[in-house]
Coordinates of C-alpha atoms in Angstrom, one line a residue:
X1 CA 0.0 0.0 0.0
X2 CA 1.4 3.1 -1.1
X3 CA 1.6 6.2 0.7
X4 CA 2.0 9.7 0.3
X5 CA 5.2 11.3 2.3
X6 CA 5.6 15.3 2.6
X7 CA 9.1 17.5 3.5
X8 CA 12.0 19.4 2.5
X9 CA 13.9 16.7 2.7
X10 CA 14.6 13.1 1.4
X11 CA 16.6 10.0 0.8
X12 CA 15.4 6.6 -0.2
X13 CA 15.4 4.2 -3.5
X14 CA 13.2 2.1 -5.5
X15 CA 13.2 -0.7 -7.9
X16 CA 12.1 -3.6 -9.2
X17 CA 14.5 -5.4 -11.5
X18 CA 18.2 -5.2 -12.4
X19 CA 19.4 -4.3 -15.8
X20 CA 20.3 -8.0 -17.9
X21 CA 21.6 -6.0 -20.9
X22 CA 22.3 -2.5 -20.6
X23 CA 23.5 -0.5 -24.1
X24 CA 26.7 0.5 -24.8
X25 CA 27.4 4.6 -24.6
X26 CA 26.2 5.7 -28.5
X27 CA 28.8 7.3 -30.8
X28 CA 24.9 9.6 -31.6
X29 CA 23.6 10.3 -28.2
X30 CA 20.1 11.9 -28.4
X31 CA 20.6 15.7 -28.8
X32 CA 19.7 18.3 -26.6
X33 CA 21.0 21.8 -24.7
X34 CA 20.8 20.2 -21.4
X35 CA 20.4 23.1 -18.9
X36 CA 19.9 20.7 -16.5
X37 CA 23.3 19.7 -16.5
X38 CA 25.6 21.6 -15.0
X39 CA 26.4 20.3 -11.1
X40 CA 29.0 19.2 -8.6
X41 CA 30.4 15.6 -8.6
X42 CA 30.1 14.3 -5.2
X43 CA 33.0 11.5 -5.1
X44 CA 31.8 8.8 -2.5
X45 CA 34.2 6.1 -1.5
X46 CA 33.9 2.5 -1.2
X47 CA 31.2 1.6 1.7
X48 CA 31.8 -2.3 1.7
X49 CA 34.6 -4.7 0.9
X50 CA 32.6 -5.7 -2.4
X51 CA 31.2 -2.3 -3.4
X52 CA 33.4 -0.5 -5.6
X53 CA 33.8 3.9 -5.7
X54 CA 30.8 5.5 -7.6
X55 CA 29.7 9.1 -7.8
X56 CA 27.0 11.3 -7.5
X57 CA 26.4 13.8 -10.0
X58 CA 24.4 14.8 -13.4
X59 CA 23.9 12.9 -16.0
X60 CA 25.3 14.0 -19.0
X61 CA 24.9 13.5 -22.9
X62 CA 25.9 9.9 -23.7
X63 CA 24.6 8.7 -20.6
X64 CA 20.8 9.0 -21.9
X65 CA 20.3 5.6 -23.3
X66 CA 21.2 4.2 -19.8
X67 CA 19.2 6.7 -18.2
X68 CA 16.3 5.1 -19.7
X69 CA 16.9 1.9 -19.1
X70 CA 16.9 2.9 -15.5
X71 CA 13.1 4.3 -16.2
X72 CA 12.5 0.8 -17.8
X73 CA 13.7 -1.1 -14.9
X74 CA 12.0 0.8 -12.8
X75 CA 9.0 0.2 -14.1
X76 CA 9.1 -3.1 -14.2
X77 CA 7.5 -3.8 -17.9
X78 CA 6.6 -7.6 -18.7
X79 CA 7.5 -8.0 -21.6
X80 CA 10.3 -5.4 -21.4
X81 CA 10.0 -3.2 -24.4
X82 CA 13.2 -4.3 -27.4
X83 CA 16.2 -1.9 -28.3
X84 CA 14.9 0.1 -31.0
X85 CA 11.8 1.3 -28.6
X86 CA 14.3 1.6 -25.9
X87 CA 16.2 3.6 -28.3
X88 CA 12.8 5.7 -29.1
X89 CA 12.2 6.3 -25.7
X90 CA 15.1 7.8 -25.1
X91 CA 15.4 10.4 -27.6
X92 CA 11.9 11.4 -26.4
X93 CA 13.3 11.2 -22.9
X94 CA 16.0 13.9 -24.0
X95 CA 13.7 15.9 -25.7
X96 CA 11.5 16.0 -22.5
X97 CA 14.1 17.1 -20.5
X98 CA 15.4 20.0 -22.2
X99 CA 11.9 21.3 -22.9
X100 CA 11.7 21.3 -18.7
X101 CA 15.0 23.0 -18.2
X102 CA 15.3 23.9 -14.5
X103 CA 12.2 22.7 -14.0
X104 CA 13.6 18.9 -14.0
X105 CA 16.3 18.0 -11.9
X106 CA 18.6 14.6 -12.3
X107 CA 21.1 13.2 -10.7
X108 CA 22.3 9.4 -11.1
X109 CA 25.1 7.7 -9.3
X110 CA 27.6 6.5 -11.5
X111 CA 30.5 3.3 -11.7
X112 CA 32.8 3.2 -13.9
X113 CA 31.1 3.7 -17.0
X114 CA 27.6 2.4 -15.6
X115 CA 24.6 4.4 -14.0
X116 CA 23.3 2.1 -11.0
X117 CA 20.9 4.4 -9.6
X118 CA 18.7 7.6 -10.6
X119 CA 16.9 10.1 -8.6
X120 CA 14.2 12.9 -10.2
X121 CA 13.1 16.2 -8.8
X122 CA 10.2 17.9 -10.6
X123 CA 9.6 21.6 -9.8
X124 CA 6.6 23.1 -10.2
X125 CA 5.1 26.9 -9.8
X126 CA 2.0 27.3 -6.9
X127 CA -0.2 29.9 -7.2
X128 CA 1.5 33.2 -6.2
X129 CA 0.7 35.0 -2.8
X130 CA 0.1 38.6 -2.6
X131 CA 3.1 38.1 0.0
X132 CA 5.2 35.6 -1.6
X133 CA 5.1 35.9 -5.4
X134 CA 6.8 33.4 -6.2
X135 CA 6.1 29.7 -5.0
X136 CA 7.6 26.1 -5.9
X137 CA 7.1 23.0 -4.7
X138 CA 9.2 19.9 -5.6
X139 CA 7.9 16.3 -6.4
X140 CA 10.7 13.6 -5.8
X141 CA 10.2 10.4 -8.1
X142 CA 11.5 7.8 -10.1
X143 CA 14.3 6.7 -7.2
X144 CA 16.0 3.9 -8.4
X145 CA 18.8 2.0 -7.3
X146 CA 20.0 -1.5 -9.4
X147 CA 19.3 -4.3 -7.3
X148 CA 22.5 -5.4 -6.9
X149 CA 23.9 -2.6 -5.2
X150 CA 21.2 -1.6 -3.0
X151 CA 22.5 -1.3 0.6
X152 CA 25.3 0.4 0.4
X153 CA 23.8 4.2 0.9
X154 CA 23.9 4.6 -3.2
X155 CA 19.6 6.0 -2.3
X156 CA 20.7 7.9 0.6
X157 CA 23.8 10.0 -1.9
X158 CA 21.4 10.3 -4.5
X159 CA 18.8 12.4 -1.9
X160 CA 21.6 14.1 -0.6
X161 CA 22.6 15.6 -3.6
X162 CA 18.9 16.4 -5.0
X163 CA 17.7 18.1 -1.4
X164 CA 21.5 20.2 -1.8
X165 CA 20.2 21.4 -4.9
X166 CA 16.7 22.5 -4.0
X167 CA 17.9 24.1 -0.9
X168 CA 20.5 25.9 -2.9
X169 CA 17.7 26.9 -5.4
X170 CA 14.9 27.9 -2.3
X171 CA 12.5 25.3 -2.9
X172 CA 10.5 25.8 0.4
X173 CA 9.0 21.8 0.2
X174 CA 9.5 18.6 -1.4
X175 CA 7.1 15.6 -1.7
X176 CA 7.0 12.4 -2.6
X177 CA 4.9 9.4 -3.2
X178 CA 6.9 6.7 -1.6
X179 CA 5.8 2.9 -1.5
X180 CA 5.8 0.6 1.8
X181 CA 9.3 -0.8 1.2
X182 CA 10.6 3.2 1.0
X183 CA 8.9 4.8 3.8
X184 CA 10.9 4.6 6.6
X185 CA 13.9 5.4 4.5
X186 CA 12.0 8.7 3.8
X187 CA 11.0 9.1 7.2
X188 CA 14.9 8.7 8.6
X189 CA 15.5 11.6 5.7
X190 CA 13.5 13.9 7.3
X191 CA 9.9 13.3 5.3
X192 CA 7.0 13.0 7.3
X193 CA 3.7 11.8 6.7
X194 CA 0.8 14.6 6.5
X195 CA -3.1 14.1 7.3
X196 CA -4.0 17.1 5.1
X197 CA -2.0 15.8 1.8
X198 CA -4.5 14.2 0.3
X199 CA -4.9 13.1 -3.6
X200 CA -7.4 12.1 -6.1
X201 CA -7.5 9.6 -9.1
X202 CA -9.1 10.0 -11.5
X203 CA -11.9 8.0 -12.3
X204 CA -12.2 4.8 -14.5
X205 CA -15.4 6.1 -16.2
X206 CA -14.7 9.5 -16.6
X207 CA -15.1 10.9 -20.0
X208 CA -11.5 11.4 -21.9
X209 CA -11.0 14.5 -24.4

């Protein structure tokens, strides 16, 4: 049963299935401005005997193919989709991303040559205030960790470095929609469940267009 967490802050990671295959870096990576990609590389050391250095950081260019095999994984499709609609999907994933600008933030942790984990921050404008003009909110999603090297604090890096960067910018709240697996990892973060954050879906017989 899923549940819906609310704060300024957040760590945590999701998943469902590790990557069999992943593609090769493309010699034609999908193209885009990225203004999304400009950020600090946290450096993170080894945390286990078996887990080798990664880092936390942006993703860049030639890493969007195996950006969206993350998204794949994570959502688990049966039958997973072949390479040439993985391939697809991505360039529309690029595309997406520039059109968002600063209103998308991504960071992945990286080994080697490999992403093993992703975390997502989508901003969004609130009605202004007559007192405060200008108001944003965050929604934290699509945390993702490969199975295989979960539990080693690859989640926990990946929040730090999103909740750094919406602090830096002055985003007053995050949220997130975390399932039971993730909550007390959100809770230990800093999240905190809210009685008034309430949600509505919409229903199965209501008219489309």
């Amino acid at each position: 049963m899923n549940r819906s967490v609310g704060c300024a802050r957040g760590r945590g990671e999701k998943g469902r299935q590790e990557v069999d295959d992943p593609l090769p870096p493309t010699e034609n990576p999908p193209t885009t401005s990225f203004p999304w990609f400009t950020a600090p590389i946290v450096l993170l050391r080894e945390q286990a005997v078996r887990m080798k250095p990664y880092e936390v950081r942006a993703p860049r260019p030639d890493e969007l193919r195996q950006l969206a095999q993350l998204k794949i994984d994570w959502a688990g499709l049966d039958p997973r989709p072949d390479k040439a609609a993985e391939w697809v999907y991505a360039d529309e994933l690029a595309a997406w991303m520039d059109r968002m600008g600063d209103r998308v933030l991504c960071r992945v942790a990286v080994m080697g040559d490999t992403l093993i984990g992703m975390a997502w921050l989508v901003v969004f404008e609130r009605v202004p205030d007559f007192v405060e003009r200008r108001r944003r909110t965050g929604d934290l999603q699509s945390v993702y960790v490969l199975p295989g090297k979960r539990g080693h604090g690859v989640g926990l890096a990946l929040m730090n470095a999103i909740t750094a960067e919406a602090d830096r910018r002055g985003i007053p709240r995050l949220t997130v929609h975390s399932n039971s697996p993730g909550v007390a990892l959100y809770e230990a973060a800093g999240f905190h469940g809210a009685a008034t954050l309430l949600h509505r879906d919409r229903p199965a017989d209501a008219p489309a267009g």
